[in-house]
PDB file of C-alpha atoms in Angstrom:
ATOM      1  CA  UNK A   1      -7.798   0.765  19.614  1.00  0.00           C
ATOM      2  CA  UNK A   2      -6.943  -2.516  20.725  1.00  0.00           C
ATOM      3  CA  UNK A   3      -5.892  -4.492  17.896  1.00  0.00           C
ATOM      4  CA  UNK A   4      -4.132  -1.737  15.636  1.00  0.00           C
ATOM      5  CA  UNK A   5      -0.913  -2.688  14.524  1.00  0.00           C
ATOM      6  CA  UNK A   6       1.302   0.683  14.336  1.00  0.00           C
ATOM      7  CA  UNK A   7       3.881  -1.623  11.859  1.00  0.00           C
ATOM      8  CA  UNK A   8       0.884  -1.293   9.237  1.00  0.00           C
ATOM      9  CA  UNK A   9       1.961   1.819   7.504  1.00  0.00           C
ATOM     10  CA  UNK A  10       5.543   1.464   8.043  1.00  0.00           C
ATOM     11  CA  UNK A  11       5.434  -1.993   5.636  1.00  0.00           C
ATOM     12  CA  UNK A  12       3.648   0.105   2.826  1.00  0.00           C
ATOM     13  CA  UNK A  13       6.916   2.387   2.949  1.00  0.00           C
ATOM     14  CA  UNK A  14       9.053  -0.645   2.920  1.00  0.00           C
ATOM     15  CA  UNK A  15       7.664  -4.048   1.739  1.00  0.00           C
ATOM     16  CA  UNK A  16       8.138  -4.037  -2.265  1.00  0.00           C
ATOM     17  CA  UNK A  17       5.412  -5.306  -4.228  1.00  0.00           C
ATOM     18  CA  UNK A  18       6.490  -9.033  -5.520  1.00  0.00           C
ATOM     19  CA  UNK A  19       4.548  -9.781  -8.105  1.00  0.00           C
ATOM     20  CA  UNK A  20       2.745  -8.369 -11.514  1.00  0.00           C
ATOM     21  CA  UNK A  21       3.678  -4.987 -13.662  1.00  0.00           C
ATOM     22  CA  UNK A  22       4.793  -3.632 -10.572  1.00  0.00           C
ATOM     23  CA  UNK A  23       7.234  -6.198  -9.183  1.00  0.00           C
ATOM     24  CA  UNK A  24      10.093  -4.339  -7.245  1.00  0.00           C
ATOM     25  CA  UNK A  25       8.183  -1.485  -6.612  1.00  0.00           C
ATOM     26  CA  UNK A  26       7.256  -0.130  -2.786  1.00  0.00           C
ATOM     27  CA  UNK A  27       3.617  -0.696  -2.119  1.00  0.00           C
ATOM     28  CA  UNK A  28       3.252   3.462  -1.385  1.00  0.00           C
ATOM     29  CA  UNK A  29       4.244   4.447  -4.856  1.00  0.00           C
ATOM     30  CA  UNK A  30       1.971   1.824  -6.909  1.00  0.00           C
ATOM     31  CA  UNK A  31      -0.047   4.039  -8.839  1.00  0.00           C
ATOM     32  CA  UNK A  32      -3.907   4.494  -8.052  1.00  0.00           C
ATOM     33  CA  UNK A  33      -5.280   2.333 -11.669  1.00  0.00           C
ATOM     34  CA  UNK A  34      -3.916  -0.279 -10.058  1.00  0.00           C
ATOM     35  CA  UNK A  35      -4.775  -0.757  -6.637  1.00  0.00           C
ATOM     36  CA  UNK A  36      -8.352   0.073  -8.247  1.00  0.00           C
ATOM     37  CA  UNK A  37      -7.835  -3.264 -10.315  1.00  0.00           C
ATOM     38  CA  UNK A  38      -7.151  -4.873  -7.264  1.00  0.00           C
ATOM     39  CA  UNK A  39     -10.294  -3.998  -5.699  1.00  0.00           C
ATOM     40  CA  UNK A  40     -12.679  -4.249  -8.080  1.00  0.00           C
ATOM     41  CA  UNK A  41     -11.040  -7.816  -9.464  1.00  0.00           C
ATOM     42  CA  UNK A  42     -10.023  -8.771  -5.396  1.00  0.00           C
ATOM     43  CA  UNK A  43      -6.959  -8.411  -3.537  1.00  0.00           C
ATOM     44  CA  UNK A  44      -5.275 -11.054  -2.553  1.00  0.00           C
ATOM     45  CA  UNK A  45      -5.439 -13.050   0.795  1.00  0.00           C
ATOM     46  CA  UNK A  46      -3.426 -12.855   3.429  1.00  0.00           C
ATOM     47  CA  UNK A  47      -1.081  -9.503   4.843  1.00  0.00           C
ATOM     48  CA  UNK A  48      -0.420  -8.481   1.003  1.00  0.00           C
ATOM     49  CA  UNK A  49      -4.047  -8.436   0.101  1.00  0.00           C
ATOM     50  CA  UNK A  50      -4.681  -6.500   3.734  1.00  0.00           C
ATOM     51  CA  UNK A  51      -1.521  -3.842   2.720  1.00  0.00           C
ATOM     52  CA  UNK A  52      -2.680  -3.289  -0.740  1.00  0.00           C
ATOM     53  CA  UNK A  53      -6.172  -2.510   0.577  1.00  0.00           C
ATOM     54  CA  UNK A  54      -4.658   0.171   2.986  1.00  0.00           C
ATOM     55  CA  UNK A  55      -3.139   1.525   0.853  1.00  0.00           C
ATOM     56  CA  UNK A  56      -5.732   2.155  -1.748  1.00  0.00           C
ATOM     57  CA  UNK A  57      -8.019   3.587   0.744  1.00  0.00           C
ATOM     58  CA  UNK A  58      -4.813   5.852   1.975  1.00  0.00           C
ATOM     59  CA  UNK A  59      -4.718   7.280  -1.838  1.00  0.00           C
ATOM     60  CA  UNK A  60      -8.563   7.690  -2.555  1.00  0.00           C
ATOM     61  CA  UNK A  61      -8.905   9.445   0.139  1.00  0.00           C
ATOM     62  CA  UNK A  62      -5.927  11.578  -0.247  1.00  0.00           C
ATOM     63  CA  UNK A  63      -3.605  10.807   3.106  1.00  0.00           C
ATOM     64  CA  UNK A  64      -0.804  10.241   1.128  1.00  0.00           C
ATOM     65  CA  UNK A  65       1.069  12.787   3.712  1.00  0.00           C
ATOM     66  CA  UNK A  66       0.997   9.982   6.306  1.00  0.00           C
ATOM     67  CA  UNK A  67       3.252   8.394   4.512  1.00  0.00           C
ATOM     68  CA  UNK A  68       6.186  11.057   4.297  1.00  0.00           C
ATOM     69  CA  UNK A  69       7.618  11.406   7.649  1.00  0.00           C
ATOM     70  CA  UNK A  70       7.948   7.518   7.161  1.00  0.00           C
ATOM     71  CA  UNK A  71       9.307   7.318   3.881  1.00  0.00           C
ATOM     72  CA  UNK A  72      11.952   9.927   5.471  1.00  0.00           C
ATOM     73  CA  UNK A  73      12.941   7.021   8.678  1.00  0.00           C
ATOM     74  CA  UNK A  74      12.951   4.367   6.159  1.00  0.00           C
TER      75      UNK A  74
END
């Protein structure tokens, strides 16, 4: 697992989203419809783009729970 960054789902518990309908919001609680927009329209570049992806793949495929013992340190 060389590579894997354990930081990754911390962020998604902590970084806010900063742009969009959404501003303000943590990147864990934007809703599903959206994160779908993102991926069929593109996400964008860079860490954001990589953090929104994880985190629609986290809700389609129902891990959500992975989240919750982080939300709780955070």
């Amino acid at each position: 697992m060389e590579g894997l960054n354990p930081n990754i789902l911390m962020d998604l518990v902590r970084v806010h989203m900063p742009f969009g309908k959404y501003k303000g919001r943590f990147l864990c609680d934007l809703p599903v419809h959206y994160l779908e927009w993102f991926a069929k329209e593109g996400f964008p570049a860079g860490k954001l783009g990589m953090q929104l992806h994880t985190i629609h793949e986290i809700k389609i495929n129902g891990l959500e729970k992975l989240l919750t013992p982080l939300r709780n340190r955070s």
